[in-house]
């Protein structure tokens, strides 16, 4: 079983190149199923979730060449319409293959997706939208058998919440459906925009018709294209907190500055000096950061729920008390109990966590509970005095490529042990 050993208290200094966004590459790989021809997807991070998507595409009969950071997908002629349970359980994004399979083959047979345990993660919005578009769905014991009754047709869909996954599934079903689809209260995350750019480059007709409104005119075919995945704003935000807790100076390269605005303003409030350059960001942290007052997660363009865990870990050593309010998921504080092993003072109840900063943390043996919670433990260990051991790190590999090598290159005392 692999583990990370981190000796904390070392100042980080140097530059880090941010990899492509996990939450962008996963739906785009699912979307390659719709295309007649080859999709060349560049800037793909080497992550276990990306590998799981590649295995799903191969299982479905696609010809996939993964030469990271480039992945080329050719759907070819052979195709299955089922995804086995063990592949569905590997990640939440496996559910995006539902829209792609329905659009391409008119049927899909799969089970409920896996992913991080963050409380209930229903897919009712995905299913009701697809039903409105003419898909018949039989749900039995967590298994879904879906097929098109007469035709897949456009529809006017209003989402009660701007769900990222539901917006992606509707987009994939709509791009080649008959007629026009309108998605109201669609998710506005940059990763959704990236998916739209890819699909439009393949010949789709998607336009943004106001805030949170997407209009999709179905087209008969999509053709192959080359596409570069946008930078991972959550990876970048995580490394910003690594600088913040070590009094470090980091230059982050290959970023999209506007996507990091909420992270930048919070860390500036905490006393970090941040200079945003063209495609780069320089963060220079004080010896000890100040509290962040209120961190309130909301859909984009608000503060991203996925960045809250590393920010909460940083707040543990800030001077003063910070308050975190999670509005997206019911149960996102599973990692907080592990953080207290470092000596952090945190009270978490329901969707709120109150973090009373302490002058120092001490090394501890801790276990990752989920992907971003795992990143939070790394941030706390970088700040802590003495040695920490972090286990169950397979969660971290789902979202951070070569995290230990990356941090070691900028001065962290970190090693991966078997
Ligand atoms: C995506 C991201 C995840 C991020 C989240 C919110 C990927 C691979 N994952 O997850 O990293 O944390 O967006 O930014 O892109 N909901 C329903 N019914 C549904 C769908 C969602 O009630 O049918 C609820 C969920 O339970 C959750 C909220 O809506 O409380 C947000 O979910 P959603 O935006 O769909 O997140 P994901 O697509 O799962």
PDB file of N, CA, C and O and ligand atoms in Angstrom, residues 22-23 26 92-93 118 120-126 161-166 168 189 305-306 328-330 332 351 372, ligand 1:
ATOM      1  N   UNK A  22      -8.948  17.982 -14.753  1.00  0.00           N
ATOM      2  CA  UNK A  22      -9.620  16.675 -14.638  1.00  0.00           C
ATOM      3  C   UNK A  22     -11.098  16.789 -15.033  1.00  0.00           C
ATOM      4  O   UNK A  22     -11.605  15.983 -15.802  1.00  0.00           O
ATOM      5  N   UNK A  23     -11.778  17.822 -14.508  1.00  0.00           N
ATOM      6  CA  UNK A  23     -13.222  17.905 -14.722  1.00  0.00           C
ATOM      7  C   UNK A  23     -13.586  18.355 -16.137  1.00  0.00           C
ATOM      8  O   UNK A  23     -14.764  18.446 -16.484  1.00  0.00           O
ATOM      9  N   UNK A  26     -12.583  14.645 -18.533  1.00  0.00           N
ATOM     10  CA  UNK A  26     -13.467  13.473 -18.387  1.00  0.00           C
ATOM     11  C   UNK A  26     -14.713  13.583 -19.280  1.00  0.00           C
ATOM     12  O   UNK A  26     -14.987  12.677 -20.062  1.00  0.00           O
ATOM     13  N   UNK A  92     -17.363   9.373 -10.607  1.00  0.00           N
ATOM     14  CA  UNK A  92     -18.663   9.992 -10.817  1.00  0.00           C
ATOM     15  C   UNK A  92     -18.922  10.271 -12.306  1.00  0.00           C
ATOM     16  O   UNK A  92     -20.024  10.127 -12.807  1.00  0.00           O
ATOM     17  N   UNK A  93     -17.856  10.664 -13.004  1.00  0.00           N
ATOM     18  CA  UNK A  93     -18.014  11.094 -14.400  1.00  0.00           C
ATOM     19  C   UNK A  93     -18.419   9.986 -15.341  1.00  0.00           C
ATOM     20  O   UNK A  93     -18.765  10.261 -16.490  1.00  0.00           O
ATOM     21  N   UNK A 118     -19.460  12.185  -0.744  1.00  0.00           N
ATOM     22  CA  UNK A 118     -19.678  13.556  -0.265  1.00  0.00           C
ATOM     23  C   UNK A 118     -21.121  13.721   0.192  1.00  0.00           C
ATOM     24  O   UNK A 118     -21.678  14.800   0.153  1.00  0.00           O
ATOM     25  N   UNK A 120     -25.274  12.140  -0.330  1.00  0.00           N
ATOM     26  CA  UNK A 120     -26.033  11.614  -1.467  1.00  0.00           C
ATOM     27  C   UNK A 120     -25.700  12.377  -2.748  1.00  0.00           C
ATOM     28  O   UNK A 120     -25.559  13.606  -2.709  1.00  0.00           O
ATOM     29  N   UNK A 121     -25.494  11.663  -3.839  1.00  0.00           N
ATOM     30  CA  UNK A 121     -25.226  12.339  -5.117  1.00  0.00           C
ATOM     31  C   UNK A 121     -26.202  11.782  -6.157  1.00  0.00           C
ATOM     32  O   UNK A 121     -25.842  10.947  -6.990  1.00  0.00           O
ATOM     33  N   UNK A 122     -27.465  12.242  -6.107  1.00  0.00           N
ATOM     34  CA  UNK A 122     -28.478  11.701  -7.024  1.00  0.00           C
ATOM     35  C   UNK A 122     -28.211  12.101  -8.476  1.00  0.00           C
ATOM     36  O   UNK A 122     -27.431  13.018  -8.744  1.00  0.00           O
ATOM     37  N   UNK A 123     -28.875  11.401  -9.408  1.00  0.00           N
ATOM     38  CA  UNK A 123     -28.769  11.763 -10.831  1.00  0.00           C
ATOM     39  C   UNK A 123     -30.166  12.042 -11.409  1.00  0.00           C
ATOM     40  O   UNK A 123     -30.385  11.930 -12.597  1.00  0.00           O
ATOM     41  N   UNK A 124     -31.087  12.433 -10.507  1.00  0.00           N
ATOM     42  CA  UNK A 124     -32.463  12.672 -10.956  1.00  0.00           C
ATOM     43  C   UNK A 124     -32.554  13.755 -12.032  1.00  0.00           C
ATOM     44  O   UNK A 124     -33.365  13.658 -12.965  1.00  0.00           O
ATOM     45  N   UNK A 125     -31.718  14.798 -11.931  1.00  0.00           N
ATOM     46  CA  UNK A 125     -31.799  15.884 -12.928  1.00  0.00           C
ATOM     47  C   UNK A 125     -31.340  15.390 -14.300  1.00  0.00           C
ATOM     48  O   UNK A 125     -31.892  15.780 -15.332  1.00  0.00           O
ATOM     49  N   UNK A 126     -30.313  14.513 -14.301  1.00  0.00           N
ATOM     50  CA  UNK A 126     -29.839  13.940 -15.575  1.00  0.00           C
ATOM     51  C   UNK A 126     -30.991  13.143 -16.206  1.00  0.00           C
ATOM     52  O   UNK A 126     -31.293  13.291 -17.392  1.00  0.00           O
ATOM     53  N   UNK A 161     -31.204  23.099 -10.197  1.00  0.00           N
ATOM     54  CA  UNK A 161     -29.879  23.446  -9.663  1.00  0.00           C
ATOM     55  C   UNK A 161     -28.912  23.366 -10.844  1.00  0.00           C
ATOM     56  O   UNK A 161     -29.053  22.465 -11.679  1.00  0.00           O
ATOM     57  N   UNK A 162     -27.930  24.282 -10.933  1.00  0.00           N
ATOM     58  CA  UNK A 162     -27.037  24.244 -12.104  1.00  0.00           C
ATOM     59  C   UNK A 162     -26.016  23.105 -11.996  1.00  0.00           C
ATOM     60  O   UNK A 162     -24.815  23.336 -11.817  1.00  0.00           O
ATOM     61  N   UNK A 163     -26.518  21.877 -12.094  1.00  0.00           N
ATOM     62  CA  UNK A 163     -25.661  20.692 -11.948  1.00  0.00           C
ATOM     63  C   UNK A 163     -24.676  20.588 -13.115  1.00  0.00           C
ATOM     64  O   UNK A 163     -25.074  20.655 -14.282  1.00  0.00           O
ATOM     65  N   UNK A 164     -23.413  20.400 -12.752  1.00  0.00           N
ATOM     66  CA  UNK A 164     -22.360  20.270 -13.765  1.00  0.00           C
ATOM     67  C   UNK A 164     -22.612  19.006 -14.592  1.00  0.00           C
ATOM     68  O   UNK A 164     -22.681  19.039 -15.823  1.00  0.00           O
ATOM     69  N   UNK A 165     -22.782  17.876 -13.906  1.00  0.00           N
ATOM     70  CA  UNK A 165     -22.945  16.602 -14.605  1.00  0.00           C
ATOM     71  C   UNK A 165     -24.210  16.569 -15.453  1.00  0.00           C
ATOM     72  O   UNK A 165     -24.190  16.083 -16.593  1.00  0.00           O
ATOM     73  N   UNK A 166     -25.334  17.100 -14.923  1.00  0.00           N
ATOM     74  CA  UNK A 166     -26.577  17.074 -15.696  1.00  0.00           C
ATOM     75  C   UNK A 166     -26.433  17.940 -16.944  1.00  0.00           C
ATOM     76  O   UNK A 166     -26.867  17.563 -18.040  1.00  0.00           O
ATOM     77  N   UNK A 168     -23.755  18.515 -18.594  1.00  0.00           N
ATOM     78  CA  UNK A 168     -22.904  17.789 -19.553  1.00  0.00           C
ATOM     79  C   UNK A 168     -23.699  16.685 -20.258  1.00  0.00           C
ATOM     80  O   UNK A 168     -23.620  16.531 -21.484  1.00  0.00           O
ATOM     81  N   UNK A 189     -19.573  26.502 -15.117  1.00  0.00           N
ATOM     82  CA  UNK A 189     -18.170  26.217 -14.809  1.00  0.00           C
ATOM     83  C   UNK A 189     -17.300  26.295 -16.071  1.00  0.00           C
ATOM     84  O   UNK A 189     -17.779  25.958 -17.176  1.00  0.00           O
ATOM     85  N   UNK A 305     -16.374  24.427  -4.549  1.00  0.00           N
ATOM     86  CA  UNK A 305     -16.426  23.448  -3.459  1.00  0.00           C
ATOM     87  C   UNK A 305     -15.170  22.566  -3.438  1.00  0.00           C
ATOM     88  O   UNK A 305     -14.691  22.182  -2.377  1.00  0.00           O
ATOM     89  N   UNK A 306     -14.621  22.269  -4.626  1.00  0.00           N
ATOM     90  CA  UNK A 306     -13.460  21.369  -4.671  1.00  0.00           C
ATOM     91  C   UNK A 306     -12.198  21.994  -4.082  1.00  0.00           C
ATOM     92  O   UNK A 306     -11.257  21.286  -3.746  1.00  0.00           O
ATOM     93  N   UNK A 328     -22.833  23.088  -1.723  1.00  0.00           N
ATOM     94  CA  UNK A 328     -23.062  22.190  -2.867  1.00  0.00           C
ATOM     95  C   UNK A 328     -23.353  20.753  -2.417  1.00  0.00           C
ATOM     96  O   UNK A 328     -24.294  20.123  -2.895  1.00  0.00           O
ATOM     97  N   UNK A 329     -22.530  20.225  -1.517  1.00  0.00           N
ATOM     98  CA  UNK A 329     -22.693  18.834  -1.093  1.00  0.00           C
ATOM     99  C   UNK A 329     -23.072  18.768   0.386  1.00  0.00           C
ATOM    100  O   UNK A 329     -22.690  19.633   1.173  1.00  0.00           O
ATOM    101  N   UNK A 330     -23.793  17.682   0.753  1.00  0.00           N
ATOM    102  CA  UNK A 330     -24.285  17.545   2.130  1.00  0.00           C
ATOM    103  C   UNK A 330     -23.194  17.185   3.122  1.00  0.00           C
ATOM    104  O   UNK A 330     -23.268  17.529   4.291  1.00  0.00           O
ATOM    105  N   UNK A 332     -19.301  17.145   3.152  1.00  0.00           N
ATOM    106  CA  UNK A 332     -17.981  17.327   2.558  1.00  0.00           C
ATOM    107  C   UNK A 332     -16.882  17.428   3.597  1.00  0.00           C
ATOM    108  O   UNK A 332     -15.741  17.718   3.261  1.00  0.00           O
ATOM    109  N   UNK A 351     -23.293  21.745   7.289  1.00  0.00           N
ATOM    110  CA  UNK A 351     -22.578  22.348   6.158  1.00  0.00           C
ATOM    111  C   UNK A 351     -21.591  23.429   6.596  1.00  0.00           C
ATOM    112  O   UNK A 351     -21.033  24.141   5.760  1.00  0.00           O
ATOM    113  N   UNK A 372     -10.245  15.573  -2.508  1.00  0.00           N
ATOM    114  CA  UNK A 372      -9.838  16.913  -2.056  1.00  0.00           C
ATOM    115  C   UNK A 372      -9.512  16.922  -0.565  1.00  0.00           C
ATOM    116  O   UNK A 372      -8.663  17.690  -0.121  1.00  0.00           O
TER     117      UNK A 372
HETATM  118  C1  LIG B   1     -18.911  18.092 -10.618  1.00  0.00           C
HETATM  119  C2  LIG B   1     -17.435  17.899 -10.411  1.00  0.00           C
HETATM  120  C3  LIG B   1     -17.081  17.949  -8.938  1.00  0.00           C
HETATM  121  C4  LIG B   1     -17.600  19.248  -8.334  1.00  0.00           C
HETATM  122  C5  LIG B   1     -19.075  19.448  -8.637  1.00  0.00           C
HETATM  123  C6  LIG B   1     -19.606  20.802  -8.184  1.00  0.00           C
HETATM  124  C7  LIG B   1     -16.741  16.500 -12.256  1.00  0.00           C
HETATM  125  C8  LIG B   1     -16.189  15.212 -12.683  1.00  0.00           C
HETATM  126  N1  LIG B   1     -17.051  16.624 -10.956  1.00  0.00           N
HETATM  127  O1  LIG B   1     -19.556  17.012  -9.947  1.00  0.00           O
HETATM  128  O2  LIG B   1     -15.662  17.873  -8.824  1.00  0.00           O
HETATM  129  O3  LIG B   1     -17.417  19.182  -6.939  1.00  0.00           O
HETATM  130  O4  LIG B   1     -19.301  19.349 -10.061  1.00  0.00           O
HETATM  131  O5  LIG B   1     -18.870  21.830  -8.771  1.00  0.00           O
HETATM  132  O6  LIG B   1     -16.881  17.434 -13.029  1.00  0.00           O
HETATM  133  N2  LIG B   1     -27.555  16.991  -7.827  1.00  0.00           N
HETATM  134  C9  LIG B   1     -28.828  16.503  -7.684  1.00  0.00           C
HETATM  135  N3  LIG B   1     -29.364  15.806  -8.738  1.00  0.00           N
HETATM  136  C10 LIG B   1     -28.671  15.579  -9.887  1.00  0.00           C
HETATM  137  C11 LIG B   1     -27.366  16.101 -10.007  1.00  0.00           C
HETATM  138  C12 LIG B   1     -26.831  16.805  -8.961  1.00  0.00           C
HETATM  139  O7  LIG B   1     -29.482  16.667  -6.651  1.00  0.00           O
HETATM  140  O8  LIG B   1     -29.225  14.934 -10.799  1.00  0.00           O
HETATM  141  C13 LIG B   1     -26.938  17.731  -6.689  1.00  0.00           C
HETATM  142  C14 LIG B   1     -25.751  16.938  -6.118  1.00  0.00           C
HETATM  143  O9  LIG B   1     -26.186  15.959  -5.202  1.00  0.00           O
HETATM  144  C15 LIG B   1     -24.938  18.017  -5.469  1.00  0.00           C
HETATM  145  C16 LIG B   1     -25.152  19.203  -6.413  1.00  0.00           C
HETATM  146  O10 LIG B   1     -26.343  18.921  -7.151  1.00  0.00           O
HETATM  147  O11 LIG B   1     -25.452  18.321  -4.207  1.00  0.00           O
HETATM  148  C17 LIG B   1     -23.996  19.442  -7.353  1.00  0.00           C
HETATM  149  O12 LIG B   1     -23.822  18.359  -8.195  1.00  0.00           O
HETATM  150  P1  LIG B   1     -23.196  18.507  -9.667  1.00  0.00           P
HETATM  151  O13 LIG B   1     -23.006  19.923 -10.038  1.00  0.00           O
HETATM  152  O14 LIG B   1     -24.014  17.635 -10.565  1.00  0.00           O
HETATM  153  O15 LIG B   1     -21.775  17.862  -9.433  1.00  0.00           O
HETATM  154  P2  LIG B   1     -21.083  16.699 -10.232  1.00  0.00           P
HETATM  155  O16 LIG B   1     -21.349  16.837 -11.700  1.00  0.00           O
HETATM  156  O17 LIG B   1     -21.388  15.405  -9.562  1.00  0.00           O
END
